[in-house]
Short mmCIF file of C-alpha atoms in Angstrom, two decimals:
data_model
loop_
_atom_site.label_atom_id
_atom_site.label_comp_id
_atom_site.label_asym_id
_atom_site.label_seq_id
_atom_site.Cartn_x
_atom_site.Cartn_y
_atom_site.Cartn_z
CA MET A 23 98.78 8.35 -163.36
CA PRO A 24 97.40 11.12 -165.62
CA GLU A 25 99.76 13.23 -167.69
CA ASP A 26 101.22 16.26 -165.87
CA PRO A 27 99.89 19.69 -166.89
CA PRO A 28 101.92 21.55 -169.54
CA PRO A 29 104.89 23.34 -167.93
CA PHE A 30 104.13 26.86 -166.83
CA PHE A 31 107.57 28.15 -167.84
CA ASP A 32 109.92 26.88 -170.56
CA HIS A 33 112.86 27.49 -168.27
CA HIS A 34 112.72 28.35 -164.58
CA VAL A 35 116.03 29.62 -163.26
CA PHE A 36 116.81 29.66 -159.54
CA VAL A 37 119.67 31.77 -158.24
CA CYS A 38 121.04 31.33 -154.74
CA THR A 39 121.33 34.67 -152.98
CA ASN A 40 122.18 33.29 -149.56
CA LYS A 41 124.23 35.63 -147.40
CA GLY A 42 127.60 34.18 -146.51
CA GLY A 43 127.35 32.01 -149.59
CA CYS A 44 126.49 32.85 -153.18
CA ALA A 45 125.48 36.42 -152.34
CA ASP A 46 129.11 37.06 -151.44
CA GLU A 47 130.04 35.93 -154.93
CA GLY A 48 127.87 38.59 -156.51
CA SER A 49 124.84 36.43 -157.26
CA LYS A 50 122.25 39.15 -156.63
CA LYS A 51 123.59 41.44 -159.35
CA LEU A 52 123.94 38.54 -161.75
CA ALA A 53 120.35 37.43 -161.07
CA LYS A 54 119.11 40.96 -161.65
CA HIS A 55 121.06 41.12 -164.89
CA MET A 56 119.60 37.83 -166.07
CA LYS A 57 116.08 39.05 -165.30
CA SER A 58 116.47 42.31 -167.18
CA GLN A 59 118.21 40.72 -170.13
CA ALA A 60 115.63 37.94 -170.41
CA LYS A 61 112.99 40.62 -170.64
CA ALA A 62 115.01 42.63 -173.16
CA MET A 63 115.42 39.50 -175.29
CA GLY A 64 111.68 38.83 -175.20
CA LEU A 65 112.01 35.49 -173.41
CA LYS A 66 108.53 35.56 -171.91
CA ARG A 67 108.48 31.97 -170.78
CA VAL A 68 111.70 32.22 -168.84
CA ARG A 69 111.38 33.00 -165.14
CA VAL A 70 114.27 33.93 -162.84
CA ASN A 71 113.87 33.61 -159.07
CA THR A 72 116.19 34.09 -156.14
CA THR A 73 116.40 31.45 -153.41
CA GLY A 74 118.04 30.51 -150.15
CA CYS A 75 121.00 28.12 -150.01
CA MET A 76 120.72 25.30 -152.53
CA GLY A 77 123.55 23.35 -150.93
CA ARG A 78 126.22 23.58 -153.60
CA CYS A 79 128.15 26.41 -152.02
CA LYS A 80 131.60 25.56 -153.26
CA PHE A 81 130.48 26.29 -156.80
CA GLY A 82 128.90 29.67 -156.07
CA PRO A 83 127.37 31.73 -157.51
CA VAL A 84 125.00 28.92 -158.51
CA PHE A 85 122.15 29.11 -160.99
CA ALA A 86 119.90 26.02 -161.35
CA VAL A 87 117.89 25.74 -164.57
CA TYR A 88 114.75 23.59 -164.53
CA PRO A 89 113.19 21.41 -165.79
CA GLU A 90 116.58 20.40 -167.22
CA GLY A 91 118.31 20.30 -163.83
CA VAL A 92 121.40 21.93 -165.32
CA TRP A 93 123.44 24.05 -162.91
CA TYR A 94 125.74 26.90 -163.84
CA SER A 95 128.29 29.10 -162.15
CA PRO A 96 128.46 32.35 -164.14
CA GLN A 97 131.20 34.68 -162.99
CA ASP A 98 130.14 37.90 -164.67
CA ARG A 99 127.57 39.55 -166.90
CA ASP A 100 129.09 38.10 -170.05
CA ASP A 101 128.68 34.61 -168.66
CA VAL A 102 125.04 35.34 -167.79
CA GLU A 103 124.42 36.60 -171.32
CA GLU A 104 126.02 33.49 -172.79
CA ILE A 105 123.67 31.27 -170.72
CA LEU A 106 120.71 33.38 -171.86
CA ALA A 107 121.55 33.15 -175.55
CA THR A 108 122.93 29.64 -175.75
CA HIS A 109 120.73 27.78 -173.28
CA LEU A 110 117.60 29.77 -172.45
CA ARG A 111 116.96 31.10 -175.95
CA ASP A 112 118.52 28.42 -178.18
CA GLY A 113 118.24 25.29 -176.01
CA GLY A 114 121.95 24.47 -175.99
CA ARG A 115 124.41 24.21 -173.11
CA VAL A 116 127.31 26.36 -171.93
CA GLU A 117 129.53 23.49 -170.95
CA ARG A 118 132.42 25.50 -169.56
CA LEU A 119 130.15 26.98 -166.87
CA MET A 120 128.23 23.83 -165.94
CA LEU A 121 128.44 22.17 -162.54
CA PRO A 122 128.84 18.42 -162.28
CA GLY A 123 125.76 16.35 -161.42
CA ARG A 124 125.76 13.88 -158.57
CA LYS A 125 127.95 10.83 -158.92
CA ARG A 126 126.29 8.04 -160.87
CA MET B 4 124.73 18.05 -177.57
CA PRO B 5 126.19 15.82 -174.82
CA GLU B 6 123.91 14.25 -172.25
CA ASP B 7 123.16 16.44 -169.22
CA PRO B 8 124.80 15.47 -165.91
CA PRO B 9 122.72 13.27 -163.59
CA PRO B 10 120.27 15.40 -161.56
CA PHE B 11 121.66 16.59 -158.27
CA PHE B 12 118.33 16.16 -156.46
CA ASP B 13 115.50 13.73 -157.18
CA HIS B 14 112.97 16.45 -156.38
CA HIS B 15 113.72 20.12 -155.86
CA VAL B 16 110.83 21.99 -154.27
CA PHE B 17 110.56 25.78 -154.44
CA VAL B 18 108.22 27.60 -152.09
CA CYS B 19 107.28 31.22 -152.65
CA THR B 20 107.70 33.22 -149.45
CA ASN B 21 107.12 36.61 -150.99
CA LYS B 22 105.72 39.20 -148.60
CA GLY B 23 102.34 40.48 -149.66
CA GLY B 24 101.86 37.26 -151.59
CA CYS B 25 102.35 33.65 -150.57
CA ALA B 26 103.95 34.57 -147.24
CA ASP B 27 100.60 36.02 -146.21
CA GLU B 28 99.06 32.62 -146.90
CA GLY B 29 101.36 30.92 -144.42
CA SER B 30 103.94 29.62 -146.89
CA LYS B 31 106.94 30.04 -144.59
CA LYS B 32 105.60 27.71 -141.93
CA LEU B 33 104.53 25.19 -144.55
CA ALA B 34 107.98 25.28 -146.18
CA LYS B 35 109.61 24.74 -142.81
CA HIS B 36 107.31 21.84 -142.13
CA MET B 37 108.13 20.26 -145.47
CA LYS B 38 111.86 20.59 -144.79
CA SER B 39 111.68 19.01 -141.36
CA GLN B 40 109.35 16.22 -142.45
CA ALA B 41 111.47 15.41 -145.52
CA LYS B 42 114.42 14.98 -143.18
CA ALA B 43 112.38 12.91 -140.72
CA MET B 44 111.27 10.66 -143.59
CA GLY B 45 114.85 10.16 -144.74
CA LEU B 46 114.29 11.77 -148.16
CA LYS B 47 117.90 12.76 -148.67
CA ARG B 48 117.60 13.65 -152.32
CA VAL B 49 114.71 16.04 -151.80
CA ARG B 50 115.63 19.70 -151.40
CA VAL B 51 113.23 22.43 -150.28
CA ASN B 52 114.07 26.08 -150.95
CA THR B 53 112.26 29.33 -150.43
CA THR B 54 112.04 31.88 -153.25
CA GLY B 55 110.71 35.27 -154.22
CA CYS B 56 107.50 35.66 -156.21
CA MET B 57 107.03 32.96 -158.84
CA GLY B 58 104.19 34.82 -160.52
CA ARG B 59 101.25 32.60 -159.72
CA CYS B 60 99.97 34.60 -156.81
CA LYS B 61 96.30 33.81 -157.09
CA PHE B 62 97.04 30.20 -156.23
CA GLY B 63 99.15 30.92 -153.13
CA PRO B 64 100.75 29.42 -151.20
CA VAL B 65 102.56 27.91 -154.19
CA PHE B 66 105.07 25.06 -154.18
CA ALA B 67 106.79 24.18 -157.49
CA VAL B 68 108.30 20.70 -157.75
CA TYR B 69 111.07 20.16 -160.31
CA PRO B 70 112.14 18.55 -162.56
CA GLU B 71 108.49 17.54 -162.98
CA GLY B 72 107.23 21.12 -163.15
CA VAL B 73 104.24 20.21 -160.99
CA TRP B 74 102.84 23.01 -158.84
CA TYR B 75 100.85 22.61 -155.64
CA SER B 76 98.88 24.78 -153.27
CA PRO B 77 98.91 23.06 -149.88
CA GLN B 78 96.71 24.74 -147.32
CA ASP B 79 97.97 23.13 -144.13
CA ARG B 80 100.44 20.67 -142.65
CA ASP B 81 98.34 17.69 -143.61
CA ASP B 82 98.42 18.78 -147.25
CA VAL B 83 102.20 19.16 -147.07
CA GLU B 84 102.53 15.68 -145.61
CA GLU B 85 100.34 14.23 -148.35
CA ILE B 86 102.59 15.80 -151.01
CA LEU B 87 105.64 14.40 -149.23
CA ALA B 88 104.31 10.86 -149.04
CA THR B 89 102.44 10.61 -152.31
CA HIS B 90 104.65 12.62 -154.64
CA LEU B 91 108.12 13.14 -153.16
CA ARG B 92 108.48 9.68 -151.65
CA ASP B 93 106.29 7.53 -153.89
CA GLY B 94 106.40 9.42 -157.19
CA GLY B 95 102.63 9.93 -157.52
CA ARG B 96 100.58 13.08 -157.69
CA VAL B 97 98.17 14.79 -155.30
CA GLU B 98 95.73 15.90 -157.93
CA ARG B 99 93.35 17.79 -155.68
CA LEU B 100 96.15 20.24 -154.74
CA MET B 101 97.70 20.69 -158.18
CA LEU B 102 97.70 23.97 -160.07
CA PRO B 103 96.84 24.05 -163.76
CA GLY B 104 99.68 24.33 -166.28
CA ARG B 105 99.68 26.98 -168.95
CA LYS B 106 97.06 26.79 -171.63
CA ARG B 107 98.01 24.48 -174.48
#
Protein backbone atom coordinates (compact mmCIF):
# COMPACT_ATOMS: atom_id res chain seq x y z
CA MET A 1 0.00 0.00 0.00
CA PRO A 2 1.43 3.43 -0.94
CA GLU A 3 2.08 6.01 1.75
CA ASP A 4 -0.93 8.18 2.66
CA PRO A 5 -0.87 11.81 1.46
CA PRO A 6 0.46 14.36 3.97
CA PRO A 7 -2.27 15.37 6.44
CA PHE A 8 -4.30 18.33 5.33
CA PHE A 9 -4.58 19.74 8.87
CA ASP A 10 -2.18 19.37 11.80
CA HIS A 11 -5.14 19.04 14.14
CA HIS A 12 -8.76 18.60 13.15
CA VAL A 13 -11.14 19.20 16.03
CA PHE A 14 -14.72 17.95 15.96
CA VAL A 15 -17.26 19.36 18.38
CA CYS A 16 -20.62 17.70 18.96
CA THR A 17 -23.43 20.23 18.73
CA ASN A 18 -26.26 17.73 18.84
CA LYS A 19 -29.49 19.11 20.28
CA GLY A 20 -30.56 17.30 23.42
CA GLY A 21 -26.95 16.32 23.93
CA CYS A 22 -23.77 18.36 23.87
CA ALA A 23 -25.52 21.47 22.57
CA ASP A 24 -27.37 21.61 25.88
CA GLU A 25 -24.00 21.69 27.61
CA GLY A 26 -22.98 24.83 25.75
CA SER A 27 -20.89 23.18 23.04
CA LYS A 28 -21.81 25.64 20.28
CA LYS A 29 -20.41 28.65 22.11
CA LEU A 30 -17.31 26.73 23.08
CA ALA A 31 -16.76 25.60 19.48
CA LYS A 32 -17.15 29.18 18.28
CA HIS A 33 -14.67 30.34 20.89
CA MET A 34 -12.16 27.71 19.84
CA LYS A 35 -12.50 28.75 16.20
CA SER A 36 -11.98 32.44 16.88
CA GLN A 37 -9.11 31.87 19.30
CA ALA A 38 -7.35 29.47 16.94
CA LYS A 39 -7.47 32.18 14.33
CA ALA A 40 -6.29 34.83 16.78
CA MET A 41 -3.37 32.59 17.76
CA GLY A 42 -2.40 32.10 14.13
CA LEU A 43 -2.98 28.34 14.17
CA LYS A 44 -3.59 28.04 10.44
CA ARG A 45 -3.40 24.29 10.26
CA VAL A 46 -5.97 23.73 12.96
CA ARG A 47 -9.54 23.22 11.80
CA VAL A 48 -12.60 23.19 14.07
CA ASN A 49 -15.85 21.63 12.86
CA THR A 50 -19.20 20.97 14.44
CA THR A 51 -20.85 17.56 14.14
CA GLY A 52 -23.87 15.51 15.04
CA CYS A 53 -23.84 13.09 17.97
CA MET A 54 -20.51 11.30 18.37
CA GLY A 55 -21.94 8.80 20.84
CA ARG A 56 -20.17 9.81 24.03
CA CYS A 57 -23.00 11.84 25.45
CA LYS A 58 -22.34 11.32 29.12
CA PHE A 59 -19.10 13.25 28.79
CA GLY A 60 -20.57 16.25 26.97
CA PRO A 61 -19.62 18.74 25.73
CA VAL A 62 -17.23 16.55 23.74
CA PHE A 63 -14.39 17.68 21.51
CA ALA A 64 -12.52 15.01 19.50
CA VAL A 65 -9.03 15.92 18.27
CA TYR A 66 -7.65 14.02 15.28
CA PRO A 67 -5.40 12.47 14.12
CA GLU A 68 -4.50 11.86 17.78
CA GLY A 69 -7.95 10.54 18.71
CA VAL A 70 -7.83 12.44 21.99
CA TRP A 71 -11.20 13.53 23.37
CA TYR A 72 -11.83 16.42 25.72
CA SER A 73 -14.69 17.81 27.74
CA PRO A 74 -14.01 21.53 28.24
CA GLN A 75 -16.46 23.20 30.57
CA ASP A 76 -15.79 26.85 29.80
CA ARG A 77 -13.74 29.27 27.74
CA ASP A 78 -10.71 28.91 29.97
CA ASP A 79 -10.69 25.17 29.38
CA VAL A 80 -10.93 25.72 25.61
CA GLU A 81 -8.00 28.13 25.75
CA GLU A 82 -5.96 25.64 27.75
CA ILE A 83 -6.57 22.95 25.08
CA LEU A 84 -5.60 25.45 22.37
CA ALA A 85 -2.33 26.45 24.02
CA THR A 86 -1.25 23.16 25.53
CA HIS A 87 -2.39 20.67 22.90
CA LEU A 88 -3.14 22.39 19.60
CA ARG A 89 -0.25 24.86 19.71
CA ASP A 90 2.35 23.03 21.82
CA GLY A 91 1.50 19.37 21.17
CA GLY A 92 0.93 18.43 24.81
CA ARG A 93 -2.15 17.10 26.58
CA VAL A 94 -4.61 18.59 29.07
CA GLU A 95 -5.01 15.47 31.11
CA ARG A 96 -7.61 16.76 33.54
CA LEU A 97 -10.07 17.34 30.68
CA MET A 98 -9.42 14.14 28.72
CA LEU A 99 -12.01 11.42 28.23
CA PRO A 100 -11.06 7.79 28.69
CA GLY A 101 -10.46 5.68 25.57
CA ARG A 102 -12.22 2.40 25.03
CA LYS A 103 -11.35 -0.45 27.34
CA ARG A 104 -8.25 -2.33 26.26
CA MET B 1 3.95 12.81 28.10
CA PRO B 2 1.87 9.72 29.00
CA GLU B 3 0.56 7.46 26.25
CA ASP B 4 -2.78 8.53 24.77
CA PRO B 5 -5.84 6.42 25.67
CA PRO B 6 -6.75 3.66 23.20
CA PRO B 7 -8.80 5.08 20.29
CA PHE B 8 -12.51 5.02 20.87
CA PHE B 9 -13.28 4.14 17.23
CA ASP B 10 -11.18 2.23 14.72
CA HIS B 11 -12.27 4.63 11.99
CA HIS B 12 -14.16 7.87 12.47
CA VAL B 13 -15.61 9.21 9.24
CA PHE B 14 -16.68 12.84 8.88
CA VAL B 15 -18.93 13.86 6.01
CA CYS B 16 -19.45 17.49 5.09
CA THR B 17 -23.15 18.26 4.71
CA ASN B 18 -22.76 22.00 4.37
CA LYS B 19 -25.52 23.68 2.38
CA GLY B 20 -24.23 25.38 -0.72
CA GLY B 21 -21.27 23.04 -0.65
CA CYS B 22 -21.09 19.27 -0.27
CA ALA B 23 -24.79 18.94 0.52
CA ASP B 24 -25.48 20.10 -3.02
CA GLU B 25 -23.36 17.21 -4.25
CA GLY B 26 -25.55 14.67 -2.50
CA SER B 27 -23.42 14.17 0.61
CA LYS B 28 -26.33 13.65 3.00
CA LYS B 29 -27.67 10.62 1.19
CA LEU B 30 -24.19 9.19 0.82
CA ALA B 31 -23.49 9.68 4.55
CA LYS B 32 -26.75 7.96 5.39
CA HIS B 33 -25.88 5.10 3.11
CA MET B 34 -22.47 4.71 4.71
CA LYS B 35 -24.03 4.63 8.17
CA SER B 36 -26.59 1.99 7.29
CA GLN B 37 -24.12 -0.16 5.37
CA ALA B 38 -21.51 0.02 8.15
CA LYS B 39 -24.15 -1.29 10.51
CA ALA B 40 -25.24 -3.99 8.05
CA MET B 41 -21.61 -5.09 7.68
CA GLY B 42 -21.18 -5.31 11.45
CA LEU B 43 -18.48 -2.62 11.60
CA LYS B 44 -19.15 -1.68 15.21
CA ARG B 45 -16.05 0.41 15.69
CA VAL B 46 -16.70 2.62 12.68
CA ARG B 47 -18.52 5.87 13.35
CA VAL B 48 -19.94 8.16 10.66
CA ASN B 49 -20.75 11.78 11.50
CA THR B 50 -21.93 14.74 9.51
CA THR B 51 -20.18 18.11 9.83
CA GLY B 52 -20.14 21.67 8.63
CA CYS B 53 -17.76 22.86 5.94
CA MET B 54 -14.33 21.23 6.16
CA GLY B 55 -12.80 23.67 3.70
CA ARG B 56 -12.12 21.44 0.74
CA CYS B 57 -15.18 22.39 -1.23
CA LYS B 58 -13.84 21.91 -4.71
CA PHE B 59 -13.56 18.18 -4.06
CA GLY B 60 -17.11 17.71 -2.72
CA PRO B 61 -18.72 15.58 -1.53
CA VAL B 62 -15.87 15.10 0.95
CA PHE B 63 -15.46 12.31 3.49
CA ALA B 64 -12.52 12.54 5.94
CA VAL B 65 -11.43 9.29 7.59
CA TYR B 66 -9.52 9.52 10.88
CA PRO B 67 -7.15 8.73 12.48
CA GLU B 68 -5.62 8.08 9.05
CA GLY B 69 -6.41 11.56 7.73
CA VAL B 70 -7.40 10.11 4.37
CA TRP B 71 -10.01 12.07 2.43
CA TYR B 72 -12.36 10.69 -0.20
CA SER B 73 -14.83 12.01 -2.73
CA PRO B 74 -17.35 9.24 -3.39
CA GLN B 75 -19.78 10.05 -6.17
CA ASP B 76 -22.42 7.40 -5.60
CA ARG B 77 -23.48 4.48 -3.43
CA ASP B 78 -21.12 2.09 -5.16
CA ASP B 79 -18.19 4.34 -4.30
CA VAL B 80 -19.32 4.48 -0.68
CA GLU B 81 -19.54 0.70 -0.55
CA GLU B 82 -16.06 0.37 -2.03
CA ILE B 83 -14.66 2.65 0.70
CA LEU B 84 -16.48 0.60 3.33
CA ALA B 85 -15.16 -2.74 2.11
CA THR B 86 -11.67 -1.79 1.03
CA HIS B 87 -10.72 0.79 3.63
CA LEU B 88 -13.01 0.64 6.66
CA ARG B 89 -13.29 -3.15 6.80
CA ASP B 90 -10.03 -4.31 5.24
CA GLY B 91 -7.68 -1.42 6.01
CA GLY B 92 -6.72 -0.67 2.40
CA ARG B 93 -7.19 2.44 0.33
CA VAL B 94 -9.42 3.34 -2.62
CA GLU B 95 -6.85 5.38 -4.45
CA ARG B 96 -9.02 6.50 -7.33
CA LEU B 97 -11.34 8.36 -4.90
CA MET B 98 -8.69 9.88 -2.64
CA LEU B 99 -8.08 13.61 -2.33
CA PRO B 100 -4.54 14.97 -2.35
CA GLY B 101 -2.97 15.97 0.96
CA ARG B 102 -1.43 19.36 1.46
CA LYS B 103 1.67 20.21 -0.48
CA ARG B 104 4.85 18.96 1.16
